Amino acid sequence: MIKLIITKQKPNLLKNLEKYNKIFIIGCGNCATICKTGGENEVKALAEKLGDKVIGNIVIESPCNLKFLKKDLKPFMYSNAEVIVALCCGVGVQSIVEFTNKEVIPGLDTLFLGEVGIKGRFYERCRACGTCILYETGGICPISRCAKKLLNGPCGGMVNEKCEVGNYSKDCAWILIYKRLKELGRDFEKIIEVHNWQNKPGELILGD
Amino acid sequence: MKRIFSEFMKALYNNSFVFTTEIEPKKTVNPEGIINLARKFKNHVIACNITDNPRAHAYMNSIIASYIIQREVGLETICHMTVRDRNRLALISDVLGACALGIKNILTITGDHTTMGDNPNAMPVYDIDSTQFIYMLRKMVDEGIDLAGNKIDGEVRIHIGAVGNPNANPFEPEILKIKRKINAGVEFIQTQIVFDVERAKRFIEELKAPPPFILIGIFPCNSYRMAEFIDKKVPGISVPNEYKEVLKKANENKEKIDESNIEYFSEMIKELKKTTRASGIHIMTIKYEDIVGKIIDSVKGIC
Ligand code: SF4
Ligand code: SF4
């Protein structure tokens, strides 16, 4: 199983692009390709819809990586463009802005960090909350999987193991956790303390 | 020595069998509606719950509504507070404000998700959950400090309640969650509505030790249609056929509907009083407020 950033196509993208006549499209060879939202096929499909307004397009291995942008994206390709449409996650969009200094329109909505299931469905599994508590919850993350991010058991909205949010179609994360802890023979009565949401002074930067 | 701040808690400690009911402030700037309701209830119940944006609908603030009722009517309130709409800072500051206004009982609530409400795109907060809210309130009351250990000037004189659901399926995780709340220091539990006395008994039985005070929630229906609606449309709650049948027979006749409710629920109340350690009954209604006093009167002398 691969972990990736899950995106979906923005509604009204074509409408928002109506006023432009010189458009350059950038796709993503990594997450958005696997999601089928910004790979070769999707870039081609968008280019066809926009017709001769498109002055060029490219799929970059990972637009979120400045090294790849530098290697693959040459200024002459996009310098005439009024706007760049980025079919990648919000991180990629920002790298492209930084690298090209052009107006960039996100073509996708960035949804979550997901697991790719066996049948090709995507499951939200982590919100990068900064303080991982997976040990306490038996390896099932309530911060991303419980609609209320609760840390101490199912809320009153649980009915027959399902969650009130989504009209009782999804499993209540806390029932999954309860079953898992039971399987592991672990105590369910211990209180999980208030979460440290790692309140960050703006952007976090890691590395030397 | 246990410190007691409210009339409600005093009655519970005195082993009185108590009655509470509920008022829902609406999307209004006028307090007359809640004041009139509170006047109706005043001579019947020891305290009245005031809901906090129920079903994630943005209504008049529960703290302000509680204050108005206590001041205008002299009826003690149990103020609901959800963790859906406030982070820990807002919770601390609202509790301090509630204390300043003389509110003595707080019911800690998770809160229905914002997607269920009347502003469905709102960001829900859930910074801390209801169990952690109880833990925080205990620190405020017992140690005079907030969650981070900062000192509070003056005493926080609040009793802490939580909700429980005797209808929960599966049942065990609900009980275990309430045990977490008991470990955190909750003093009383008011339950979701229940029609089936056996379910109520099972719930009380499971929460033997250490025992919080438990008030069982009931909901007299003002028509057969209402009972049908709850049975079919309210997830997780089932209404026994025998109750639905008597309402059906009453055939929209108000007096007969009242009689049926009085009979059904007074039996249930007597049974709970006789066979369990329930501390009282929490009566919720929709457009049927006058039944509250009638049911309570019908068990006077016994309870
Ligand atoms: S607790 Fe959940 S959201 Fe936080 S880091 Fe762990 S998996 Fe991610
Ligand atoms: S029903 Fe379960 S998953 Fe849904 S909000 Fe409540 S605890 Fe979370």
Coordinates of N, CA and C in Angstrom, one line a residue, chain B residues 92-216:
Chain B
I92 N -12.9 27.6 29.0 CA -12.5 28.1 30.3 C -13.2 29.4 30.5
S93 N -13.2 30.3 29.5 CA -13.7 31.6 29.7 C -15.2 31.6 29.9
D94 N -15.9 30.7 29.2 CA -17.4 30.6 29.4 C -17.7 30.0 30.7
V95 N -16.9 29.1 31.2 CA -17.2 28.5 32.6 C -17.0 29.6 33.6
L96 N -15.9 30.4 33.5 CA -15.7 31.5 34.4 C -16.9 32.5 34.4
G97 N -17.3 32.8 33.1 CA -18.5 33.7 33.0 C -19.7 33.1 33.6
A98 N -20.0 31.8 33.4 CA -21.2 31.2 33.9 C -21.1 31.3 35.4
C99 N -20.0 31.1 36.0 CA -19.8 31.2 37.5 C -20.2 32.6 38.0
A100 N -19.7 33.6 37.2 CA -20.0 34.9 37.6 C -21.5 35.2 37.6
L101 N -22.2 34.5 36.7 CA -23.7 34.7 36.5 C -24.5 33.8 37.5
G102 N -23.8 33.0 38.3 CA -24.5 32.2 39.3 C -25.0 30.9 38.7
I103 N -24.4 30.4 37.7 CA -24.8 29.1 37.2 C -24.0 28.0 37.9
K104 N -24.7 27.0 38.4 CA -24.1 26.0 39.3 C -24.0 24.6 38.7
N105 N -24.6 24.4 37.7 CA -24.6 23.0 37.1 C -24.3 23.1 35.6
I106 N -23.3 22.3 35.1 CA -23.0 22.3 33.7 C -23.1 20.9 33.2
L107 N -23.8 20.7 32.1 CA -23.8 19.4 31.4 C -22.9 19.4 30.3
T108 N -21.8 18.6 30.3 CA -20.8 18.5 29.3 C -21.3 17.7 28.1
I109 N -21.2 18.3 26.9 CA -21.8 17.6 25.8 C -20.8 17.7 24.6
T110 N -20.7 16.6 23.8 CA -19.9 16.6 22.6 C -20.5 17.6 21.6
G111 N -21.8 17.4 21.3 CA -22.5 18.2 20.3 C -22.6 17.5 19.0
D112 N -23.8 17.5 18.4 CA -23.9 16.9 17.0 C -23.0 17.7 16.1
H113 N -22.6 17.0 15.1 CA -21.6 17.5 14.1 C -22.3 18.7 13.3
T114 N -21.4 19.7 13.0 CA -21.9 20.9 12.3 C -22.6 20.5 11.0
T115 N -22.2 19.4 10.4 CA -22.9 19.1 9.1 C -24.3 18.7 9.3
M116 N -24.8 18.4 10.5 CA -26.1 18.1 10.8 C -27.0 19.3 11.0
G117 N -26.3 20.5 11.1 CA -27.0 21.7 11.6 C -27.5 22.6 10.5
D118 N -27.8 23.9 11.0 CA -28.4 24.9 10.1 C -27.3 25.8 9.5
N119 N -26.0 25.5 9.8 CA -24.9 26.2 9.1 C -23.9 25.1 8.8
P120 N -24.3 24.2 7.9 CA -23.6 23.0 7.7 C -22.1 23.1 7.3
N121 N -21.7 24.2 6.7 CA -20.3 24.3 6.3 C -19.4 24.9 7.4
A122 N -19.9 25.1 8.6 CA -19.1 25.6 9.7 C -18.0 24.7 10.1
M123 N -16.9 25.2 10.5 CA -15.8 24.4 11.1 C -16.2 24.0 12.5
P124 N -16.2 22.7 12.7 CA -16.5 22.2 14.1 C -15.2 22.3 14.9
V125 N -15.2 22.5 16.2 CA -14.0 22.8 16.9 C -13.4 21.4 17.5
Y126 N -14.1 20.9 18.5 CA -13.6 19.6 19.1 C -12.1 19.7 19.4
D127 N -11.7 20.8 20.0 CA -10.3 20.9 20.5 C -10.1 19.8 21.6
I128 N -11.0 19.8 22.6 CA -10.9 18.7 23.5 C -12.3 18.0 23.5
D129 N -12.3 16.8 24.0 CA -13.6 16.1 23.9 C -14.4 16.2 25.3
S130 N -15.6 15.6 25.4 CA -16.4 15.9 26.5 C -15.7 15.2 27.8
T131 N -15.0 14.1 27.6 CA -14.4 13.5 28.8 C -13.3 14.4 29.3
Q132 N -12.5 15.0 28.4 CA -11.4 15.9 28.8 C -12.0 17.2 29.3
F133 N -13.2 17.6 28.9 CA -13.8 18.8 29.4 C -14.2 18.5 30.9
I134 N -14.7 17.3 31.2 CA -15.0 17.0 32.6 C -13.7 17.0 33.4
Y135 N -12.6 16.5 32.9 CA -11.3 16.5 33.6 C -10.9 17.9 33.9
M136 N -11.1 18.8 32.8 CA -10.7 20.2 33.0 C -11.5 20.9 34.1
L137 N -12.9 20.6 34.0 CA -13.8 21.3 35.0 C -13.4 20.8 36.4
R138 N -13.0 19.6 36.6 CA -12.6 19.1 37.9 C -11.4 19.9 38.4
K139 N -10.5 20.1 37.5 CA -9.3 20.9 37.9 C -9.7 22.3 38.3
M140 N -10.6 22.9 37.6 CA -11.1 24.3 37.9 C -11.8 24.3 39.2
V141 N -12.6 23.3 39.5 CA -13.4 23.3 40.7 C -12.6 22.9 41.9
D142 N -11.8 21.8 41.8 CA -11.1 21.2 42.9 C -9.8 21.9 43.2
E143 N -9.1 22.3 42.2 CA -7.8 22.9 42.4 C -7.7 24.4 42.1
G144 N -8.7 24.9 41.6 CA -8.7 26.4 41.3 C -7.7 26.7 40.2
I145 N -7.5 25.8 39.3 CA -6.5 26.1 38.1 C -7.2 25.7 36.8
D146 N -6.7 26.2 35.7 CA -7.3 25.8 34.4 C -6.5 24.6 33.9
L147 N -6.8 24.3 32.7 CA -6.2 23.1 32.1 C -4.7 23.1 32.1
A148 N -4.1 24.3 31.8 CA -2.6 24.4 31.8 C -2.0 24.7 33.1
G149 N -2.9 24.7 34.2 CA -2.3 24.9 35.5 C -2.3 26.4 35.9
N150 N -2.9 27.3 35.1 CA -2.9 28.7 35.5 C -3.9 28.9 36.6
K151 N -3.6 29.7 37.6 CA -4.4 29.9 38.8 C -5.7 30.8 38.4
I152 N -6.8 30.4 39.0 CA -8.0 31.2 38.9 C -8.3 31.9 40.1
D153 N -8.7 33.2 40.0 CA -9.1 34.0 41.2 C -10.5 33.6 41.6
G154 N -10.7 33.2 42.8 CA -12.0 32.9 43.3 C -12.3 31.4 43.1
E155 N -13.5 31.0 43.7 CA -13.8 29.6 43.6 C -14.7 29.3 42.4
V156 N -14.4 28.2 41.7 CA -15.3 27.8 40.6 C -16.3 26.8 41.3
R157 N -17.6 27.2 41.4 CA -18.6 26.4 42.1 C -19.5 25.8 41.1
I158 N -19.1 24.7 40.6 CA -19.9 24.1 39.5 C -20.0 22.6 39.7
H159 N -21.2 22.0 39.4 CA -21.3 20.6 39.4 C -21.3 20.1 38.0
I160 N -20.8 18.9 37.8 CA -20.4 18.5 36.4 C -21.3 17.3 36.0
G161 N -22.0 17.4 34.9 CA -22.8 16.3 34.4 C -22.4 15.9 33.1
A162 N -22.9 14.7 32.7 CA -22.6 14.2 31.3 C -23.9 13.5 30.8
V163 N -23.9 13.2 29.6 CA -25.1 12.4 29.0 C -24.6 11.0 28.8
G164 N -25.6 10.1 28.8 CA -25.3 8.7 28.6 C -26.5 8.2 27.7
N165 N -26.2 7.1 27.0 CA -27.3 6.6 26.1 C -27.6 5.1 26.4
P166 N -28.7 4.8 27.1 CA -29.1 3.5 27.4 C -29.5 2.7 26.1
N167 N -29.7 3.4 25.0 CA -30.1 2.7 23.8 C -28.9 2.3 22.9
A168 N -27.7 2.7 23.3 CA -26.5 2.5 22.5 C -26.3 1.1 22.0
N169 N -26.0 0.9 20.8 CA -25.8 -0.4 20.2 C -24.6 -0.3 19.3
P170 N -23.4 -0.9 19.6 CA -23.2 -1.8 20.7 C -23.2 -1.0 22.0
F171 N -23.5 -1.8 23.1 CA -23.7 -1.2 24.4 C -22.4 -1.0 25.2
E172 N -21.5 -2.0 25.1 CA -20.3 -2.0 26.0 C -19.4 -0.8 25.8
P173 N -19.1 -0.4 24.5 CA -18.2 0.8 24.4 C -18.9 2.1 25.0
E174 N -20.2 2.2 25.0 CA -20.9 3.3 25.6 C -20.6 3.3 27.1
I175 N -20.8 2.1 27.7 CA -20.6 2.0 29.1 C -19.1 2.3 29.5
L176 N -18.2 1.8 28.7 CA -16.8 2.0 29.0 C -16.4 3.5 28.8
K177 N -17.1 4.1 27.9 CA -16.8 5.6 27.7 C -17.3 6.3 28.9
I178 N -18.5 5.9 29.4 CA -19.0 6.6 30.6 C -18.1 6.4 31.8
K179 N -17.5 5.2 31.8 CA -16.6 4.9 32.9 C -15.4 5.8 32.8
R180 N -15.0 6.1 31.6 CA -13.9 7.1 31.5 C -14.3 8.4 32.1
K181 N -15.6 8.8 31.8 CA -16.1 10.1 32.4 C -16.2 10.0 33.9
I182 N -16.6 8.9 34.4 CA -16.6 8.7 35.9 C -15.2 8.9 36.4
N183 N -14.3 8.2 35.8 CA -12.9 8.3 36.2 C -12.4 9.8 36.2
A184 N -13.0 10.5 35.2 CA -12.6 11.9 35.1 C -13.2 12.8 36.2
G185 N -14.3 12.3 36.8 CA -14.9 13.0 37.9 C -16.2 13.6 37.7
V186 N -17.0 12.9 36.8 CA -18.4 13.4 36.5 C -19.2 13.1 37.7
E187 N -20.2 14.0 38.1 CA -21.0 13.8 39.3 C -22.4 13.2 38.9
F188 N -23.0 13.6 37.8 CA -24.3 13.1 37.5 C -24.4 12.8 36.0
I189 N -25.3 11.9 35.7 CA -25.6 11.5 34.3 C -27.1 11.7 34.0
Q190 N -27.4 12.4 32.9 CA -28.7 12.5 32.4 C -28.7 11.7 31.1
T191 N -29.7 10.8 30.9 CA -29.7 9.9 29.7 C -30.5 10.5 28.6
Q192 N -30.1 9.9 27.4 CA -30.9 10.0 26.2 C -32.3 9.5 26.5
I193 N -33.3 9.8 25.7 CA -34.6 9.3 26.0 C -34.7 7.8 25.8
V194 N -35.5 7.2 26.7 CA -35.6 5.7 26.7 C -37.1 5.4 27.0
F195 N -37.6 4.5 26.3 CA -39.0 4.1 26.5 C -39.1 2.8 27.2
D196 N -38.1 2.0 27.1 CA -38.1 0.6 27.5 C -37.4 0.6 28.9
V197 N -38.2 0.2 29.9 CA -37.7 0.2 31.3 C -36.6 -0.8 31.4
E198 N -36.6 -1.8 30.7 CA -35.5 -2.8 30.8 C -34.2 -2.2 30.4
R199 N -34.2 -1.5 29.3 CA -33.0 -0.8 28.8 C -32.4 0.1 29.9
A200 N -33.4 0.9 30.5 CA -32.9 1.8 31.5 C -32.3 1.1 32.7
K201 N -32.9 0.0 33.1 CA -32.4 -0.8 34.2 C -31.0 -1.3 33.9
R202 N -30.9 -1.9 32.7 CA -29.6 -2.4 32.3 C -28.5 -1.4 32.4
F203 N -28.8 -0.2 31.9 CA -27.9 0.9 31.9 C -27.4 1.3 33.4
I204 N -28.4 1.4 34.2 CA -28.1 1.7 35.6 C -27.3 0.6 36.3
E205 N -27.7 -0.6 36.0 CA -27.0 -1.8 36.6 C -25.5 -1.8 36.2
E206 N -25.2 -1.4 34.9 CA -23.8 -1.5 34.4 C -22.9 -0.4 35.1
L207 N -23.6 0.6 35.6 CA -22.8 1.7 36.2 C -22.8 1.7 37.7
K208 N -22.6 0.5 38.2 CA -22.7 0.3 39.7 C -21.6 1.1 40.5
A209 N -20.4 0.8 40.1 CA -19.3 1.3 41.0 C -18.2 1.9 40.2
P210 N -17.7 3.1 40.6 CA -18.3 4.0 41.6 C -19.5 4.7 41.0
P211 N -20.5 4.9 41.8 CA -21.8 5.4 41.3 C -22.0 6.9 41.1
P212 N -22.2 7.3 39.9 CA -22.7 8.7 39.7 C -24.2 8.7 39.9
F213 N -24.8 9.9 40.1 CA -26.2 10.0 40.2 C -26.7 9.9 38.7
I214 N -27.8 9.1 38.6 CA -28.3 8.9 37.2 C -29.8 9.3 37.1
L215 N -30.0 10.2 36.1 CA -31.4 10.6 35.8 C -31.8 10.0 34.5
I216 N -32.8 9.2 34.5 CA -33.3 8.6 33.2 C -34.1 9.5 32.4

